[in-house]
XYZ file of C-alpha atoms in Angstrom:
447
model
C -4.993 37.439 4.115
C -8.400 36.371 5.463
C -9.301 35.833 9.102
C -9.152 32.032 8.892
C -5.688 32.143 7.339
C -4.520 34.461 10.099
C -5.816 32.087 12.750
C -3.943 29.156 11.179
C -0.725 31.195 11.228
C -1.316 32.066 14.865
C -1.672 28.360 15.678
C 1.280 27.039 13.656
C 3.553 29.846 12.533
C 3.664 31.238 9.002
C 6.277 28.762 7.735
C 3.942 25.825 8.501
C 0.884 27.173 6.677
C 1.256 26.731 2.898
C -0.868 28.730 0.463
C 1.535 28.789 -2.510
C -0.494 27.381 -5.428
C 2.148 25.127 -7.075
C 3.097 23.603 -3.725
C -0.546 23.092 -2.737
C -1.140 21.335 -6.054
C 1.886 19.105 -5.517
C 0.939 18.163 -1.968
C -2.697 17.541 -2.923
C -1.696 14.584 -5.141
C -0.688 10.977 -4.691
C -0.107 8.198 -7.241
C -3.767 8.022 -8.288
C -2.577 8.527 -11.872
C -1.793 4.804 -11.992
C -5.510 4.680 -12.812
C -6.765 6.494 -15.929
C -10.216 6.502 -14.319
C -9.025 8.284 -11.165
C -6.843 10.653 -13.207
C -9.924 12.280 -14.686
C -11.696 12.387 -11.334
C -8.924 13.972 -9.267
C -7.019 16.241 -11.629
C -8.628 19.504 -10.455
C -8.789 18.720 -6.713
C -6.613 20.913 -4.517
C -6.458 21.942 -0.863
C -7.013 25.572 0.098
C -4.385 25.293 2.832
C -1.646 22.785 3.613
C -0.579 22.803 7.257
C 2.296 21.027 9.000
C 1.632 20.488 12.710
C 4.394 19.310 15.020
C 2.322 17.533 17.674
C -1.118 16.379 18.795
C -1.966 19.674 20.452
C -1.522 21.538 17.194
C -3.679 18.977 15.386
C -6.437 19.371 17.963
C -6.322 23.146 17.557
C -6.527 22.835 13.755
C -9.521 20.521 14.010
C -11.339 22.774 16.461
C -10.850 25.754 14.149
C -11.998 23.711 11.144
C -15.174 22.551 12.899
C -15.978 26.101 13.965
C -15.715 27.206 10.318
C -17.236 24.062 8.717
C -14.052 23.388 6.712
C -13.142 19.845 5.589
C -9.831 18.264 6.626
C -7.783 15.604 4.832
C -4.612 13.911 6.101
C -1.394 13.347 4.165
C 1.718 11.320 4.899
C 4.194 11.031 2.018
C 1.571 10.743 -0.730
C 2.738 7.309 -1.935
C -0.760 5.796 -2.051
C -2.455 4.796 -5.303
C -6.165 5.369 -4.775
C -6.451 9.088 -4.128
C -6.739 8.515 -0.374
C -5.234 11.936 0.363
C -7.001 13.898 -2.371
C -9.007 16.793 -0.852
C -12.269 16.298 -2.739
C -13.818 19.471 -1.303
C -10.732 21.621 -0.819
C -10.251 22.770 2.749
C -7.255 21.911 4.910
C -4.677 19.240 4.115
C -2.721 18.207 7.208
C 0.820 17.086 6.349
C 2.040 14.905 9.232
C 5.708 14.645 8.286
C 6.944 16.873 11.131
C 5.630 14.259 13.565
C 8.480 11.877 12.833
C 9.846 10.400 16.052
C 10.478 6.838 17.170
C 8.963 6.960 20.644
C 9.860 3.554 22.057
C 11.399 0.289 20.929
C 10.672 -2.848 22.920
C 11.295 -6.506 22.230
C 8.561 -7.302 19.717
C 7.175 -3.823 19.125
C 7.956 -0.244 18.171
C 5.895 2.871 18.943
C 6.251 5.698 16.403
C 4.662 8.975 15.433
C 2.519 8.811 12.325
C 4.702 11.028 10.120
C 7.921 9.034 10.415
C 9.235 7.306 7.307
C 9.111 3.535 7.561
C 12.593 3.319 6.082
C 13.909 5.174 9.137
C 12.042 2.785 11.440
C 13.307 -0.319 9.650
C 16.907 0.938 9.709
C 16.771 1.649 13.441
C 15.144 -1.688 14.219
C 17.743 -3.650 12.263
C 20.471 -1.856 14.231
C 18.737 -3.243 17.339
C 18.506 -6.787 15.925
C 14.805 -6.449 15.066
C 12.802 -5.608 11.919
C 9.287 -4.687 10.867
C 7.057 -7.666 10.144
C 5.557 -5.974 7.070
C 6.121 -2.770 5.135
C 5.205 -1.387 1.693
C 7.622 -1.365 -1.237
C 7.577 2.437 -0.918
C 8.947 2.163 2.638
C 11.881 4.514 2.028
C 9.404 7.406 1.588
C 6.113 6.083 2.989
C 5.041 7.230 6.443
C 3.787 4.998 9.232
C 0.409 6.731 9.354
C -0.018 6.674 5.592
C 0.666 2.939 5.489
C -1.819 2.172 8.258
C -4.513 4.535 6.951
C -4.249 3.669 3.267
C -2.260 0.471 2.864
C -2.800 -3.204 3.552
C 0.258 -5.437 3.120
C 3.562 -5.700 1.335
C 7.025 -7.056 1.995
C 6.681 -9.610 4.789
C 3.028 -10.432 4.080
C 3.982 -13.885 2.797
C 4.777 -14.719 6.426
C 2.972 -12.177 8.592
C -0.153 -11.308 6.618
C -1.754 -7.862 6.321
C -1.842 -4.906 8.678
C -4.941 -6.289 10.399
C -3.379 -9.710 11.023
C -1.845 -8.612 14.309
C 0.857 -6.427 12.762
C -0.589 -3.264 14.321
C -0.849 -3.523 18.108
C -2.208 -0.111 19.065
C -3.252 3.253 17.615
C -3.560 6.722 19.068
C -6.313 8.681 17.297
C -7.748 12.203 17.441
C -11.440 12.727 16.692
C -12.870 15.671 14.726
C -15.376 17.237 17.066
C -15.956 20.651 18.611
C -13.701 19.392 21.400
C -11.459 16.701 19.866
C -10.828 13.561 21.913
C -7.637 11.510 21.977
C -8.381 7.785 21.801
C -6.226 4.743 22.512
C -7.432 2.030 20.154
C -6.632 -1.679 20.412
C -8.034 -5.009 19.287
C -10.949 -5.311 16.881
C -11.764 -1.599 17.060
C -8.571 -0.897 15.066
C -10.421 -2.221 11.990
C -12.345 1.058 11.978
C -9.079 2.959 11.423
C -6.754 0.646 9.478
C -7.148 1.240 5.716
C -10.001 3.688 6.322
C -8.339 6.621 4.525
C -8.387 8.818 7.627
C -12.182 9.101 7.501
C -12.760 8.055 11.114
C -10.006 9.951 12.919
C -6.450 11.203 12.667
C -3.845 8.622 13.647
C -0.967 10.232 15.541
C 0.877 7.199 16.938
C 1.179 3.550 15.923
C 2.577 0.532 17.720
C 3.820 -1.971 15.132
C 4.617 -5.586 15.828
C 8.273 -6.387 15.163
C 10.250 -9.592 14.839
C 13.860 -10.709 15.169
C 16.196 -9.480 12.454
C 16.859 -11.979 9.668
C 19.702 -11.969 7.156
C 17.889 -11.872 3.805
C 19.198 -12.938 0.422
C 17.418 -11.393 -2.555
C 17.303 -13.334 -5.796
C 15.597 -13.828 -9.143
C 14.550 -17.270 -10.344
C 13.891 -17.554 -14.104
C 11.599 -19.997 -15.913
C 10.708 -20.693 -19.537
C 7.244 -21.816 -18.515
C 4.783 -19.588 -16.578
C 3.100 -22.518 -14.873
C 6.428 -23.778 -13.551
C 7.221 -20.337 -12.114
C 3.870 -20.336 -10.329
C 4.196 -23.875 -9.002
C 7.692 -23.037 -7.717
C 6.282 -19.937 -6.027
C 3.457 -21.933 -4.476
C 5.746 -24.660 -3.153
C 8.178 -22.116 -1.691
C 5.291 -20.203 -0.124
C 3.856 -23.354 1.470
C 7.172 -24.549 2.900
C 7.194 -23.323 6.503
C 10.825 -24.392 6.878
C 11.861 -21.627 4.460
C 11.912 -18.193 6.043
C 10.815 -15.684 3.412
C 9.921 -12.029 3.201
C 8.692 -11.817 -0.380
C 7.652 -14.029 -3.310
C 6.640 -12.139 -6.452
C 5.912 -13.886 -9.769
C 5.983 -11.891 -13.025
C 4.852 -13.156 -16.406
C 6.935 -12.103 -19.391
C 6.974 -9.326 -20.700
C 6.616 -7.662 -17.275
C 10.337 -8.234 -16.505
C 11.212 -6.332 -19.689
C 9.836 -3.168 -18.065
C 12.356 -3.324 -15.204
C 14.956 -1.044 -16.782
C 17.484 -1.076 -13.893
C 17.568 -4.894 -14.098
C 18.009 -5.237 -17.853
C 21.539 -6.613 -17.557
C 20.331 -9.507 -15.403
C 16.913 -10.206 -16.973
C 16.849 -12.992 -19.539
C 14.558 -12.413 -22.562
C 11.254 -14.303 -22.697
C 11.651 -15.662 -19.182
C 9.030 -15.532 -16.457
C 10.627 -14.579 -13.159
C 10.112 -14.989 -9.442
C 11.621 -12.337 -7.169
C 12.353 -13.630 -3.671
C 13.713 -12.585 -0.310
C 14.705 -15.675 1.685
C 16.843 -16.260 4.731
C 20.504 -16.926 3.915
C 20.521 -20.443 5.316
C 17.583 -21.462 3.101
C 18.931 -20.054 -0.159
C 20.497 -23.320 -1.349
C 17.217 -25.136 -0.773
C 15.393 -22.511 -2.844
C 17.915 -23.045 -5.654
C 17.132 -26.756 -5.553
C 13.379 -26.096 -5.684
C 13.826 -23.826 -8.711
C 15.778 -26.547 -10.514
C 13.061 -29.084 -9.685
C 10.643 -26.831 -11.566
C 12.934 -26.456 -14.599
C 14.124 -23.029 -13.496
C 17.303 -21.494 -12.143
C 18.482 -18.694 -9.907
C 19.821 -16.143 -12.390
C 20.582 -13.204 -10.087
C 21.477 -12.896 -6.427
C 22.044 -10.033 -3.982
C 23.728 -11.305 -0.795
C 22.486 -10.291 2.637
C 25.558 -8.089 3.128
C 24.014 -5.728 0.550
C 20.453 -5.980 1.849
C 18.590 -2.656 1.572
C 21.704 -1.081 0.088
C 21.747 0.130 -3.484
C 19.297 -1.680 -5.737
C 16.452 -3.437 -3.895
C 14.528 -6.193 -5.628
C 11.468 -5.192 -3.601
C 11.352 -2.135 -5.893
C 10.079 -4.487 -8.630
C 7.303 -6.149 -6.628
C 3.778 -5.309 -5.498
C 2.553 -2.100 -7.158
C 6.038 -1.015 -8.150
C 5.526 -3.309 -11.151
C 2.772 -0.970 -12.343
C 5.070 2.020 -12.054
C 7.730 0.365 -14.249
C 5.074 -0.593 -16.797
C 3.736 2.956 -16.921
C 7.237 4.269 -17.520
C 7.494 1.908 -20.474
C 3.937 2.224 -21.800
C 1.529 4.864 -20.537
C -1.477 2.843 -21.774
C -0.976 0.321 -18.977
C -2.931 0.193 -15.747
C -3.619 -2.497 -13.162
C -6.112 -4.472 -11.098
C -5.900 -6.083 -7.672
C -7.352 -9.496 -7.024
C -7.252 -12.655 -4.948
C -7.227 -15.948 -6.808
C -8.353 -19.299 -5.386
C -5.420 -21.433 -4.267
C -6.824 -24.741 -5.527
C -7.805 -23.402 -8.972
C -5.684 -20.331 -9.705
C -3.992 -22.010 -12.679
C -7.402 -22.683 -14.213
C -8.477 -19.089 -13.515
C -5.335 -17.763 -15.198
C -5.962 -19.931 -18.251
C -9.541 -18.687 -18.602
C -8.419 -15.043 -18.379
C -5.562 -15.527 -20.858
C -7.826 -17.310 -23.339
C -10.250 -14.383 -23.285
C -7.912 -11.382 -23.006
C -4.521 -12.674 -24.239
C -1.914 -9.857 -24.067
C -4.368 -7.416 -22.523
C -3.721 -9.135 -19.168
C -0.258 -9.913 -17.758
C -0.017 -12.002 -14.607
C 1.806 -10.673 -11.571
C 1.349 -12.462 -8.241
C 2.578 -11.311 -4.833
C 2.028 -14.361 -2.673
C 0.781 -13.589 0.823
C -1.076 -14.876 3.817
C -4.310 -13.494 5.230
C -5.434 -14.786 8.621
C -2.907 -17.558 8.119
C -4.322 -18.670 4.762
C -2.045 -18.669 1.706
C -3.442 -16.388 -1.018
C -2.273 -16.074 -4.645
C -2.674 -12.272 -4.637
C -2.571 -10.541 -8.019
C -1.644 -7.068 -9.187
C -1.940 -7.854 -12.907
C -1.003 -5.340 -15.580
C -3.814 -4.371 -17.932
C -3.645 -2.800 -21.373
C -6.138 0.031 -20.984
C -8.534 1.056 -23.738
C -11.787 2.295 -22.162
C -13.391 2.375 -18.739
C -16.200 0.180 -20.036
C -13.784 -2.504 -21.216
C -11.874 -2.324 -17.922
C -15.040 -3.051 -15.959
C -15.962 -5.818 -18.392
C -12.633 -7.450 -17.479
C -13.382 -7.003 -13.778
C -16.803 -8.601 -14.211
C -15.297 -11.560 -16.056
C -12.652 -12.124 -13.367
C -15.303 -12.123 -10.659
C -17.511 -14.467 -12.700
C -14.776 -17.139 -12.489
C -14.211 -16.688 -8.762
C -11.439 -14.079 -8.692
C -12.147 -11.447 -6.025
C -11.268 -8.012 -7.432
C -10.411 -5.106 -5.151
C -11.150 -2.224 -7.493
C -8.231 0.283 -7.585
C -10.157 2.595 -9.928
C -12.622 3.984 -7.390
C -12.330 6.734 -4.781
C -14.886 5.050 -2.502
C -13.705 2.910 0.380
C -16.598 0.451 0.163
C -16.041 -0.166 -3.556
C -12.326 -0.844 -3.221
C -12.576 -3.969 -1.089
C -13.602 -2.668 2.326
C -17.315 -3.516 1.988
C -17.157 -6.141 4.750
C -16.208 -3.473 7.305
C -18.011 -0.450 5.920
C -21.009 -0.509 8.287
C -18.717 -0.460 11.310
C -16.529 2.249 9.746
C -19.578 4.407 9.019
C -20.807 4.059 12.602
C -17.383 5.006 13.947
C -17.213 7.987 11.585
C -20.550 9.263 12.879
C -19.190 9.008 16.439
C -15.813 10.600 15.768
C -16.690 12.998 12.937
C -20.303 14.106 13.503
C -20.040 16.993 11.037
C -18.731 14.799 8.193
C -15.618 16.921 7.699
C -12.872 14.263 7.773
C -11.767 13.361 4.234
C -15.263 13.792 2.732
C -16.137 12.079 -0.529
C -14.349 8.801 0.219
C -17.345 6.871 1.629
C -20.305 6.890 -0.734
C -22.861 5.424 1.656
C -22.647 8.505 3.902
C -22.431 11.197 1.247
C -25.356 12.888 2.941
C -23.027 13.679 5.859
C -20.548 15.566 3.699
C -20.539 19.304 4.137
C -18.608 22.090 2.491
């Protein structure tokens, strides 16, 4: 046992300092393998130590020790991200936050939690108190609050409430990585330097989420013989402010064929729309589906909401997971289409790439604007062909957020990267927080 290892044990106790190789390998991974490009890049990356602090004081002590020894630090929640956000590129210490798992305070319209708590626990407690989270990821049963804020963007609820940065995070508590770490209370615009920044600018220890009144949600599947009709139905439902909804997800056939747990209720050769709508609006949604030559073919009543099978498990990037289980040659992209020409954009892509590109939209709002947001499934052949497809999509006005890069500024965060870099220099002057995830400051990386 070396001196540094001994000091970690003194700070945390032996049971909370992990050096076992198989467990370090396991905890040093997330779902980056959705991308064949990232799979090659990250396969051999592993932390030297995994530590599990119980509170802010222990985190501050870990960071002080790491700075003194010039050792990089990466933060992990549940490891449900898809871009390698938690991968320790330069080894060092991986901080597992899952012992910090308390609900601190629930108020009308907000909930304050520690970063390591599972969002499923938060949602369950809120619904008991007649509230619910505005947005959460499809992985909410396992995903942690801090992991969602640091590495996520939107999810279930985004059709109404937008992304994390659309007022759904009210406050953050953050620890800096300096010789003497500071504890910051972050609000307002400054939160953009921490939301979806992969833990490069500070360690989030507490989050205040916006909440809303509990709604009784019906889950259902609408089926259509025609893809365009399924999309027009989705668009009309999304635009109708009278319909309360938590999710609208449109899947081109054969994507539904990959959903093995739903095979008994999926009709062959049908394009589907998966919805969560308020009970009292369900009949209206049925009427809208019929107006677009479709029908509701499966329903889960609100009495069974979040019990047993959840249709949210077949939306957002869960669709990629089901496709990979069925065909390991699949991967995905992420893109925003243009509302007034998305049908034209789809046609152009399908004409060029045919069954290499399967449409999957998760409709959402961003800053109040309705966005046809895509996580299409891609038949993967080579990296070069993948980036040819990306270039074509962007040439016709589709904004692609590249999920096949480890760099924050290349994955869609370029508009905020200058501010993030400045904040990193303030909070992490030695460049030790999650190094290798911001390319424009690679000269800061040490170790």
